[in-house]
mmCIF file of C-alpha atoms and ligand atoms in Angstrom:
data_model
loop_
_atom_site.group_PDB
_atom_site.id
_atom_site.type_symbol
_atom_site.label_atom_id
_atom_site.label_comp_id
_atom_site.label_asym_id
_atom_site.label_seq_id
_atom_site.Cartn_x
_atom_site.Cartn_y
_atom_site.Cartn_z
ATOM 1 C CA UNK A 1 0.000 0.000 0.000
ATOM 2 C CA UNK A 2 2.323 2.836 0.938
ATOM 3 C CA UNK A 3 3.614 5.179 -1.981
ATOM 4 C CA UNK A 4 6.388 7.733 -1.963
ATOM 5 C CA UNK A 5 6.762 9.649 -5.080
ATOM 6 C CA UNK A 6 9.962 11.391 -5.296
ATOM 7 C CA UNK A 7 13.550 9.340 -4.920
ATOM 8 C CA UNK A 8 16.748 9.963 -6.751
ATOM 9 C CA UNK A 9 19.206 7.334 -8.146
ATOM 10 C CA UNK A 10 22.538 7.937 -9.263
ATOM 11 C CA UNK A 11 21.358 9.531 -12.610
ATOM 12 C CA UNK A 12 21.630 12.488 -10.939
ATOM 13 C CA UNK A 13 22.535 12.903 -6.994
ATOM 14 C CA UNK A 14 21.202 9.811 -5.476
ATOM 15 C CA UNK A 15 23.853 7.213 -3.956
ATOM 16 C CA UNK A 16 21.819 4.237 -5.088
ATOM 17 C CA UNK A 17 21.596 2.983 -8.639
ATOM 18 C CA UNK A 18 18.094 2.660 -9.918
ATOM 19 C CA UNK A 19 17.764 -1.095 -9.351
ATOM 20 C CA UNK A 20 19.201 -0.468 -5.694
ATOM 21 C CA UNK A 21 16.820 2.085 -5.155
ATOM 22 C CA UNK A 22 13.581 -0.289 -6.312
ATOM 23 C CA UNK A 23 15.303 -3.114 -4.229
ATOM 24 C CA UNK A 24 15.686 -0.894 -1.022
ATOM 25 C CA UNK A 25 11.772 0.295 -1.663
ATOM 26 C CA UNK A 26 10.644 -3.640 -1.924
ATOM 27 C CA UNK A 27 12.863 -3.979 1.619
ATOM 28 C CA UNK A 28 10.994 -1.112 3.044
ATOM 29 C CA UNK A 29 7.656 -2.381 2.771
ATOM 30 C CA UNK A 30 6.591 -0.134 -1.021
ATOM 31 C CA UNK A 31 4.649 -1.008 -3.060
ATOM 32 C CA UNK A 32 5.128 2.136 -5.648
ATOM 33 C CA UNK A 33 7.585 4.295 -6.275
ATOM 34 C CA UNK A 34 8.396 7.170 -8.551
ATOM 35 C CA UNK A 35 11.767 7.717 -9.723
ATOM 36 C CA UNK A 36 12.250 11.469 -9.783
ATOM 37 C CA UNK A 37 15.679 12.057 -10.588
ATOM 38 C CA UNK A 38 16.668 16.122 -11.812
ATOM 39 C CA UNK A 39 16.464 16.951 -15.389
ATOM 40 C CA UNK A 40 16.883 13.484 -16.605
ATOM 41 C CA UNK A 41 14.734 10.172 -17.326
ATOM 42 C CA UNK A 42 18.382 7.992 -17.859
ATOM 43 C CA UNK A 43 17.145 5.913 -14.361
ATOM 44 C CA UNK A 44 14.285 4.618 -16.019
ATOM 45 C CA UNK A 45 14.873 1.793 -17.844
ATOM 46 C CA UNK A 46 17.067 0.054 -15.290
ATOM 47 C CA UNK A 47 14.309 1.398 -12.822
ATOM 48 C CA UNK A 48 11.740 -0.500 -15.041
ATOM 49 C CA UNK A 49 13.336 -3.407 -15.378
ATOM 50 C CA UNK A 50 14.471 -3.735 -11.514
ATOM 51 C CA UNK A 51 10.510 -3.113 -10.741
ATOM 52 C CA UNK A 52 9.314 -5.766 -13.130
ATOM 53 C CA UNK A 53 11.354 -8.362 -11.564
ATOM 54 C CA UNK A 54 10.639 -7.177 -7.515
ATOM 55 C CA UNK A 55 7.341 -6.541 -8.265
ATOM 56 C CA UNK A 56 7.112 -2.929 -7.201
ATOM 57 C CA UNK A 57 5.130 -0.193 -8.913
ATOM 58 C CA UNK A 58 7.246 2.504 -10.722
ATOM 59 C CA UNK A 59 6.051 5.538 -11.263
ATOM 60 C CA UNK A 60 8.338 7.536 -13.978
ATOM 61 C CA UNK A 61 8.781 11.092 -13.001
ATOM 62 C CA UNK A 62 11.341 13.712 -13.001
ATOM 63 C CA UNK A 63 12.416 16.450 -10.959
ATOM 64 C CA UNK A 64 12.724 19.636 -13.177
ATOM 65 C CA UNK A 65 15.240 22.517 -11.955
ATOM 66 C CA UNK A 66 13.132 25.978 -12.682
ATOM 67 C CA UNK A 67 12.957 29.232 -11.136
ATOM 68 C CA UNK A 68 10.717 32.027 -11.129
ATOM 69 C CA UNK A 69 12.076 35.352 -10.200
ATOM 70 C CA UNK A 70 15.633 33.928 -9.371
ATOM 71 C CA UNK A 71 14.024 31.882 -6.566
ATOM 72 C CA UNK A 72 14.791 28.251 -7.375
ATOM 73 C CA UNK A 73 11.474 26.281 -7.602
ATOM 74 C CA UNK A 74 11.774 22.453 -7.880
ATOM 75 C CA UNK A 75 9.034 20.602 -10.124
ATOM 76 C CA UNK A 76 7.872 16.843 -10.392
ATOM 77 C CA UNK A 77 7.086 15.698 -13.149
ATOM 78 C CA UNK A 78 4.859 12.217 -13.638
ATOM 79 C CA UNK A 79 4.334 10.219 -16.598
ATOM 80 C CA UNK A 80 5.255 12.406 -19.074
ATOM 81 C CA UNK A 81 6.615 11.064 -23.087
ATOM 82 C CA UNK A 82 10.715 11.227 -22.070
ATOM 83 C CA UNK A 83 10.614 11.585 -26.073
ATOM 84 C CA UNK A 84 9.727 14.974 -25.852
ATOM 85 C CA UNK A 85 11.375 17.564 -27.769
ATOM 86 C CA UNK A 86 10.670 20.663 -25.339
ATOM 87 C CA UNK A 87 11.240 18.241 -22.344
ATOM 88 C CA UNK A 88 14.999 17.283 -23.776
ATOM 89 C CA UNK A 89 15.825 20.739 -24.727
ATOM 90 C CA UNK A 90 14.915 22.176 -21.751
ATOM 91 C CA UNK A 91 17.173 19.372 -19.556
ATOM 92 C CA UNK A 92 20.013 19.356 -22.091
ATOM 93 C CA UNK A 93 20.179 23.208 -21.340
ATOM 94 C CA UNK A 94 20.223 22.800 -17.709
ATOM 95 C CA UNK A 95 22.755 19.701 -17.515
ATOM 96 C CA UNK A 96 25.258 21.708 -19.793
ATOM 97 C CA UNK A 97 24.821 24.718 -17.114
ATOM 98 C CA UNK A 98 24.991 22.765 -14.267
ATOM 99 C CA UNK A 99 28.357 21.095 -15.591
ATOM 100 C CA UNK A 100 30.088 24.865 -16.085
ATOM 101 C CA UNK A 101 29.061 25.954 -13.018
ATOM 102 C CA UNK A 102 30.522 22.682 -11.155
ATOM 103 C CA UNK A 103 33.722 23.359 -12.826
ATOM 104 C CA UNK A 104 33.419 27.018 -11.646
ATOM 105 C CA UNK A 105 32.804 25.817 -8.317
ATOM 106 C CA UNK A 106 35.527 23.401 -8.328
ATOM 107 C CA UNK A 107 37.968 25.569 -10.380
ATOM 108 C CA UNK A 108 37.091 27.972 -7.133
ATOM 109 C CA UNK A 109 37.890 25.557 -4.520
ATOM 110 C CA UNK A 110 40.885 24.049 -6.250
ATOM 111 C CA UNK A 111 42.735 27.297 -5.408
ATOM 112 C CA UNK A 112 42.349 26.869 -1.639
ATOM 113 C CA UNK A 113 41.772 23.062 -1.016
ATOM 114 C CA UNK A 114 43.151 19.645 -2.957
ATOM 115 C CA UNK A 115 40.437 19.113 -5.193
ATOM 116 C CA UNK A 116 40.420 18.859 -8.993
ATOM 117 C CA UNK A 117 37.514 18.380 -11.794
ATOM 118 C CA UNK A 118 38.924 14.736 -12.069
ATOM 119 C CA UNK A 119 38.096 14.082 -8.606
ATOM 120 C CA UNK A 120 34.188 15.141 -9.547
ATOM 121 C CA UNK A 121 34.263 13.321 -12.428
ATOM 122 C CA UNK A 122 35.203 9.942 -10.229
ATOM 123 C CA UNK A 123 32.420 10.693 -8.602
ATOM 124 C CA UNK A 124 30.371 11.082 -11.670
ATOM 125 C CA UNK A 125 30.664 7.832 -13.858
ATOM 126 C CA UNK A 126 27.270 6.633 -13.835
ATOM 127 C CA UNK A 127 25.521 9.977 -13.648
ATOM 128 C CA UNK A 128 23.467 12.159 -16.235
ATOM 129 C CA UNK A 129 22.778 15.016 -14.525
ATOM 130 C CA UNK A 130 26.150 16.694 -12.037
ATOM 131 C CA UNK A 131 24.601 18.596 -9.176
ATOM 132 C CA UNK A 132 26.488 19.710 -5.992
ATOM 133 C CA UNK A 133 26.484 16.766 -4.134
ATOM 134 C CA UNK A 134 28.882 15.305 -6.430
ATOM 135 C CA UNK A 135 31.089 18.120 -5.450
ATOM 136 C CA UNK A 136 30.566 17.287 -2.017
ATOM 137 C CA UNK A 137 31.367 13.456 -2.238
ATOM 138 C CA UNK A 138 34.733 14.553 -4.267
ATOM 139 C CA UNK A 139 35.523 16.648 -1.108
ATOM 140 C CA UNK A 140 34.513 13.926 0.935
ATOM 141 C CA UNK A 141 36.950 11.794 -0.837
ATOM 142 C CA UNK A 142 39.685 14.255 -0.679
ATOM 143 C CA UNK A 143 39.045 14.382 3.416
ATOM 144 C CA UNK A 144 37.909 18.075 3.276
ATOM 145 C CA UNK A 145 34.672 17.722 5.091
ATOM 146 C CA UNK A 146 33.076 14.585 6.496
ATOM 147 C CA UNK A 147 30.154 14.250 4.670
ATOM 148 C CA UNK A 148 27.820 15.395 2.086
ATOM 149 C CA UNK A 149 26.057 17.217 5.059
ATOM 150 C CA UNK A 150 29.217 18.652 6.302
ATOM 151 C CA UNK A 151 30.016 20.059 2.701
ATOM 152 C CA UNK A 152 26.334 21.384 1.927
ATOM 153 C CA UNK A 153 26.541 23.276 5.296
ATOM 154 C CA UNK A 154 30.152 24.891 4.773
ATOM 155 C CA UNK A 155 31.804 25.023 1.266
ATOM 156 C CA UNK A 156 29.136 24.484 -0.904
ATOM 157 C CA UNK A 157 25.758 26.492 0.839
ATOM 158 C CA UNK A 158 24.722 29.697 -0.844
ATOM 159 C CA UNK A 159 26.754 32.861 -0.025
ATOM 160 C CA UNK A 160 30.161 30.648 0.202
ATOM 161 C CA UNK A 161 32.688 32.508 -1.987
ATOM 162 C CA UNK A 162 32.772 28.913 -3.914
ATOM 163 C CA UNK A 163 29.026 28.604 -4.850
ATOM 164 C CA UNK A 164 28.301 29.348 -8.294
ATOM 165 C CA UNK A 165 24.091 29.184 -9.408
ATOM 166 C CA UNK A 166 23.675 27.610 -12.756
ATOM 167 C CA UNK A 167 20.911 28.708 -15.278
ATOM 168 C CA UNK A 168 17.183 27.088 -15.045
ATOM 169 C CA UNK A 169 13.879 27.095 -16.944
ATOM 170 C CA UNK A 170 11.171 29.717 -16.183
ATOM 171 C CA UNK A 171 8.773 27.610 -14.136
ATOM 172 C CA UNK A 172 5.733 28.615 -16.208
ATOM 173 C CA UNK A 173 7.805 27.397 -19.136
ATOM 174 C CA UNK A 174 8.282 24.240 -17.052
ATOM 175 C CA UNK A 175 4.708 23.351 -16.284
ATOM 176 C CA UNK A 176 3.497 23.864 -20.087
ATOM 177 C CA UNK A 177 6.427 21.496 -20.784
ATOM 178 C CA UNK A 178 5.152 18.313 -18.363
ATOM 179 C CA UNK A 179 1.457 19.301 -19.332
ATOM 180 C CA UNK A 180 2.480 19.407 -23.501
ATOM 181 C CA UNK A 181 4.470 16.391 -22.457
ATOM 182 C CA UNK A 182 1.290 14.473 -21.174
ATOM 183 C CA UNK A 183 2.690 14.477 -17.975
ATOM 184 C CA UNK A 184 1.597 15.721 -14.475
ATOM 185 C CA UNK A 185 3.049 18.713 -12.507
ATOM 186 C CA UNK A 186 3.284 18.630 -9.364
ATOM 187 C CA UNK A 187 5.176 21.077 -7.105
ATOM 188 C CA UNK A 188 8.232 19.502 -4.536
ATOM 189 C CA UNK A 189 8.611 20.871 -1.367
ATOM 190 C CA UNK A 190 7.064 24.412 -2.098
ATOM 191 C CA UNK A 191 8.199 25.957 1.458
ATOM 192 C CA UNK A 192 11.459 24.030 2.426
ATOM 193 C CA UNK A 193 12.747 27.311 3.398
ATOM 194 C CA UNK A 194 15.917 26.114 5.154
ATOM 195 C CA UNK A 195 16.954 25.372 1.198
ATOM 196 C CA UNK A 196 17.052 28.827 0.558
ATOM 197 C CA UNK A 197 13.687 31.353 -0.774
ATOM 198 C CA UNK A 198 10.364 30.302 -1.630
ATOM 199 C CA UNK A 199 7.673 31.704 -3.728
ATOM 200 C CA UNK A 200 4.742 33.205 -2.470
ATOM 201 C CA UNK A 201 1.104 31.486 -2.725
ATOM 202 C CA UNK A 202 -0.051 33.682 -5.857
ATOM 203 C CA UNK A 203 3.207 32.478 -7.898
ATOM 204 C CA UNK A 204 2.008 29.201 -6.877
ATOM 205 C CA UNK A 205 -1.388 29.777 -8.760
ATOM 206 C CA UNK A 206 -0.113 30.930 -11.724
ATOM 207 C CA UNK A 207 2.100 27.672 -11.999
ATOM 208 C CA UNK A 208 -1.578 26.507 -11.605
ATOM 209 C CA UNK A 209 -2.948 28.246 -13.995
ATOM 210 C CA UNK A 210 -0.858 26.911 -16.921
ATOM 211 C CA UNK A 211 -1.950 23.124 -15.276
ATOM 212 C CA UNK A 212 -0.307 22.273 -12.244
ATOM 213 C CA UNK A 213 -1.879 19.746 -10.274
ATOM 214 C CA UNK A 214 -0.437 19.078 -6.793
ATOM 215 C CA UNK A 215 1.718 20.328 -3.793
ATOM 216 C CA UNK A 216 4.007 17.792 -2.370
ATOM 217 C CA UNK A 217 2.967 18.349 1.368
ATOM 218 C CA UNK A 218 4.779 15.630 3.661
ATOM 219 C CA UNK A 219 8.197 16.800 3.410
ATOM 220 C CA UNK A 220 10.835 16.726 5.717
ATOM 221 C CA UNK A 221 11.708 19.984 4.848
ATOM 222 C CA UNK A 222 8.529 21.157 5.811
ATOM 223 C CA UNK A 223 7.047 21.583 9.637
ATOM 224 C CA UNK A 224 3.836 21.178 10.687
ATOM 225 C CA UNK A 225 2.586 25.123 9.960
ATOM 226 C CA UNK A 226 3.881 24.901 6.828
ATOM 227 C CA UNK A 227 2.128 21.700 5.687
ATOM 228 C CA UNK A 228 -1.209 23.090 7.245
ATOM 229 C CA UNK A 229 -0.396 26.252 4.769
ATOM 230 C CA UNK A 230 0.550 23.998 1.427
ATOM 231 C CA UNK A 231 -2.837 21.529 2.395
ATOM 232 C CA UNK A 232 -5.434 24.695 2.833
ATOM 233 C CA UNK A 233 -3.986 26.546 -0.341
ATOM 234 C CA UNK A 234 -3.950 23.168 -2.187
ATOM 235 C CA UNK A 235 -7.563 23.168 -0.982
ATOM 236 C CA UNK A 236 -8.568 26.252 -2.209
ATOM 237 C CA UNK A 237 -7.017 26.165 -5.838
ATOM 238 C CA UNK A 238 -8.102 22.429 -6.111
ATOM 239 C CA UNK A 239 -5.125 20.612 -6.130
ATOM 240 C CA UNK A 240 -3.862 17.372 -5.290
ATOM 241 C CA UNK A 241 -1.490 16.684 -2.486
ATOM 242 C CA UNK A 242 1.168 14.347 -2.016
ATOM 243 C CA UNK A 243 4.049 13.204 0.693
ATOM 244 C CA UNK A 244 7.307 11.837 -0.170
ATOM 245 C CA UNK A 245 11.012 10.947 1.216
ATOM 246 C CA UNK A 246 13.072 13.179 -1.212
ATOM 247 C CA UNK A 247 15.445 9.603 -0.767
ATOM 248 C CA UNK A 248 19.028 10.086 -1.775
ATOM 249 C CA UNK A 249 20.600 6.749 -0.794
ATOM 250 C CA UNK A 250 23.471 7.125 2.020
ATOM 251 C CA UNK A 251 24.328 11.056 0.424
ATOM 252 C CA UNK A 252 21.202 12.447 2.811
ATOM 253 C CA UNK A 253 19.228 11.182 5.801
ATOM 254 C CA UNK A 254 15.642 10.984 4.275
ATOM 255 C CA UNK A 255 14.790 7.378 4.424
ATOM 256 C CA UNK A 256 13.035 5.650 1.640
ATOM 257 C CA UNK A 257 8.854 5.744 2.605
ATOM 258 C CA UNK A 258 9.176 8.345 5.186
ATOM 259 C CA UNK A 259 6.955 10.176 3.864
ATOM 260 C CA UNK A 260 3.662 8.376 1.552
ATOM 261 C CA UNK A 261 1.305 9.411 -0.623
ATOM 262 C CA UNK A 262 -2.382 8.451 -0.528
ATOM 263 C CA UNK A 263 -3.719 5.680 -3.255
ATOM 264 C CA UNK A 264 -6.089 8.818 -4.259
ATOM 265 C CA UNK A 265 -3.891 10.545 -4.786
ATOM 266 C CA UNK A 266 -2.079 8.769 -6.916
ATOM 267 C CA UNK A 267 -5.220 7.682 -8.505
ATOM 268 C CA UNK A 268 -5.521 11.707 -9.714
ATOM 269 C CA UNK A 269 -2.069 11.957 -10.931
ATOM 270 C CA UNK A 270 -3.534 8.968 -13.062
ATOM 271 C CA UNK A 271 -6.352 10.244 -13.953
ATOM 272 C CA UNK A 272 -4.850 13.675 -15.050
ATOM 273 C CA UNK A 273 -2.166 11.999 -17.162
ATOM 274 C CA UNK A 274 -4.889 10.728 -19.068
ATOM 275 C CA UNK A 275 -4.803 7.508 -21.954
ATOM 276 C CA UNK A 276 -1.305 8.113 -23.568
ATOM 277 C CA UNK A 277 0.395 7.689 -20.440
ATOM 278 C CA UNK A 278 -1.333 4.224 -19.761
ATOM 279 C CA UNK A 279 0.450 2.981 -23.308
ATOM 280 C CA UNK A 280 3.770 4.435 -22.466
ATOM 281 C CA UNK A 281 6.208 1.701 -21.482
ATOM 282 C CA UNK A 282 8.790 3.503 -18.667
ATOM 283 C CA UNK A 283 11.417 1.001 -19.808
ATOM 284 C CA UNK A 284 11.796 3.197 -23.103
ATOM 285 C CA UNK A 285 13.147 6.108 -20.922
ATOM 286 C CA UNK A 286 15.894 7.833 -22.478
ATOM 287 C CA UNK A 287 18.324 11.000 -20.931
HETATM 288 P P1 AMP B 1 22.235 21.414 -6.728
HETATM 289 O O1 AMP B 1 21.026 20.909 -7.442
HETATM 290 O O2 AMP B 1 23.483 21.066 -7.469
HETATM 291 O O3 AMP B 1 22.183 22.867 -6.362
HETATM 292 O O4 AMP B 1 22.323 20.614 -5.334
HETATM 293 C C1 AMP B 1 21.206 20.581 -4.494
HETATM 294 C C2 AMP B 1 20.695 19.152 -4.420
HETATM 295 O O5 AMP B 1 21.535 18.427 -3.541
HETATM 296 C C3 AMP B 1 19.279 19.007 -3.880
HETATM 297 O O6 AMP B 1 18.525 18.245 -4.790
HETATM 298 C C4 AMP B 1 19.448 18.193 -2.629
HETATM 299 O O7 AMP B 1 18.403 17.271 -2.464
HETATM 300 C C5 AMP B 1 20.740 17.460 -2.893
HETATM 301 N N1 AMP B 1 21.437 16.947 -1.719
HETATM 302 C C6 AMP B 1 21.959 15.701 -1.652
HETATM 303 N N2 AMP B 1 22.538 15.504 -0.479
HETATM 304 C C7 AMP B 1 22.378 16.634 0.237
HETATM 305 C C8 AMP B 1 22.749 17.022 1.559
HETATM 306 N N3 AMP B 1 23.427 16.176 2.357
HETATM 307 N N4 AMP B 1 22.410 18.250 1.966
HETATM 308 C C9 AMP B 1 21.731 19.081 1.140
HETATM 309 N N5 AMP B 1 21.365 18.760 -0.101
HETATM 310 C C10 AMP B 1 21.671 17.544 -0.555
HETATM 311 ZN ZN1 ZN B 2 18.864 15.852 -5.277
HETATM 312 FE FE1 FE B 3 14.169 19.125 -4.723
HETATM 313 FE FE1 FE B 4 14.566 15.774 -4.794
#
């Protein structure tokens, strides 16, 4: 029964590889799980495949880096054609900024502790899309800090002389992309303040008025005011809600299924995706 819709793999900054993450979901009791990895669908086919053979429900998602004003706004994406041509664009852009501005970072760093672009790219093998964290295990490697926590709260946190911001999608532009896509949009962790600023409730519904459908509630980023917030908006503009671990392997604490979503949920994310989506096989996932 329990569902948590939004884990990473090693396609982007998870420490599990997609069958690893579906395994540790079957050991944790799942029964679904999306695979939301940022600005890439590379997990899914090994995801797929691993969820076949376990006998766990995967939901194919994505977790889309956008912004709107400059504030970074995080957006999941369900069920959506990985084929599509906006889609790819839009993630090829942001995986070619995010690599420059890890080498800035690192180019940064290199002049004050032993750490080179090599290092990152050690770290980096398996994965599509380079984020911070991979920057972090690097340093971790190196014996810099102690852990990806250590590194996010020190070196690598916004307003360190060695943070760089890389260049994202306008969120509206984001939304009509999952909706063209066939996919559904739903909103991660809109108040997780302690990751930096967060929109305010009337951005929100104009992300809804170009066909966003949810708020991802149950987050461990959020605390109890702020999930009563996120669930009376979500009431008011009609929206689906939906709770989730944010899992990242060993690189973060969230555990798998800390957070679930409810099967009606999920059965509106279904229903909103509409008859293309039931015909789309997630083992074709692409980059
Ligand atoms: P970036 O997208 O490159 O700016 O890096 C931020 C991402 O790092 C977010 O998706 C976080 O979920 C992820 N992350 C992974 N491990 C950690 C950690 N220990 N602390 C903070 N963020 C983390
Ligand atoms: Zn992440
Ligand atoms: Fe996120
Ligand atoms: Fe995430």
């Amino acid at each position: 029964m329990p569902i948590d819709l939004h884990v990473h793999s090693t396609a982007s900054d998870g420490h599990s590889t997609p069958s690893e993450v579906v395994a540790e979901a079957a050991a944790a009791g799942l029964d679904t799980i999306a695979l939301t990895d940022h600005d890439t669908t590379a997990g899914w086919a090994e995801a797929g495949a691993a969820a076949e053979r376990l006998g766990v429900r995967l939901i194919p998602g994505v977790e889309i880096s956008c912004q709107l004003g400059g504030i970074s706004v995080h957006l999941l994406g369900y069920l959506l054609d990985p084929r599509d041509a906006a889609l790819r664009r839009m993630w090829e852009a942001t995986r070619a900024s995010r690599e420059r501005r890890a080498r800035l970072i690192v180019e940064k760093l290199s002049a004050d502790v032993p750490v080179t672009w090599e290092d990152v790219l050690e770290q980096t093998r398996h994965v599509t899309t380079i984020g911070r964290p991979h920057i972090a295990d690097a340093l971790v490697a190196r014996g810099v800090v102690t852990s990806r926590d250590h590194a996010f709260a020190t070196i690598l946190r916004p307003g360190s002389p060695y943070y760089a911001r890389y260049l994202a999608p306008d969120g509206i532009e984001a939304v009509r992309a999952v909706v063209g896509a066939g996919g559904v949009a739903v909103m991660a962790h809109p108040l997780a303040r302690r990751r930096g600023r967060v929109v305010g409730d009337s951005a929100i519904a104009d992300l809804v008025a170009v066909g966003m459908s949810g708020l991802e509630v149950d987050h461990r980023d959020q605390d109890d005011a702020e999930r009563a917030h996120l669930r009376a908006l979500a009431a008011d503009l009609g929206l689906l809600t939906t709770g989730s671990s944010d899992y990242h392997g060993t690189g973060k604490q969230n555990r798998i299924g800390e957070n679930t979503t409810t099967p009606q949920a999920l059965e509106a994310i279904f229903e909103r995706a509409g008859a293309a989506a039931a015909d789309r096989n997630p083992l074709s996932g692409t980059s």
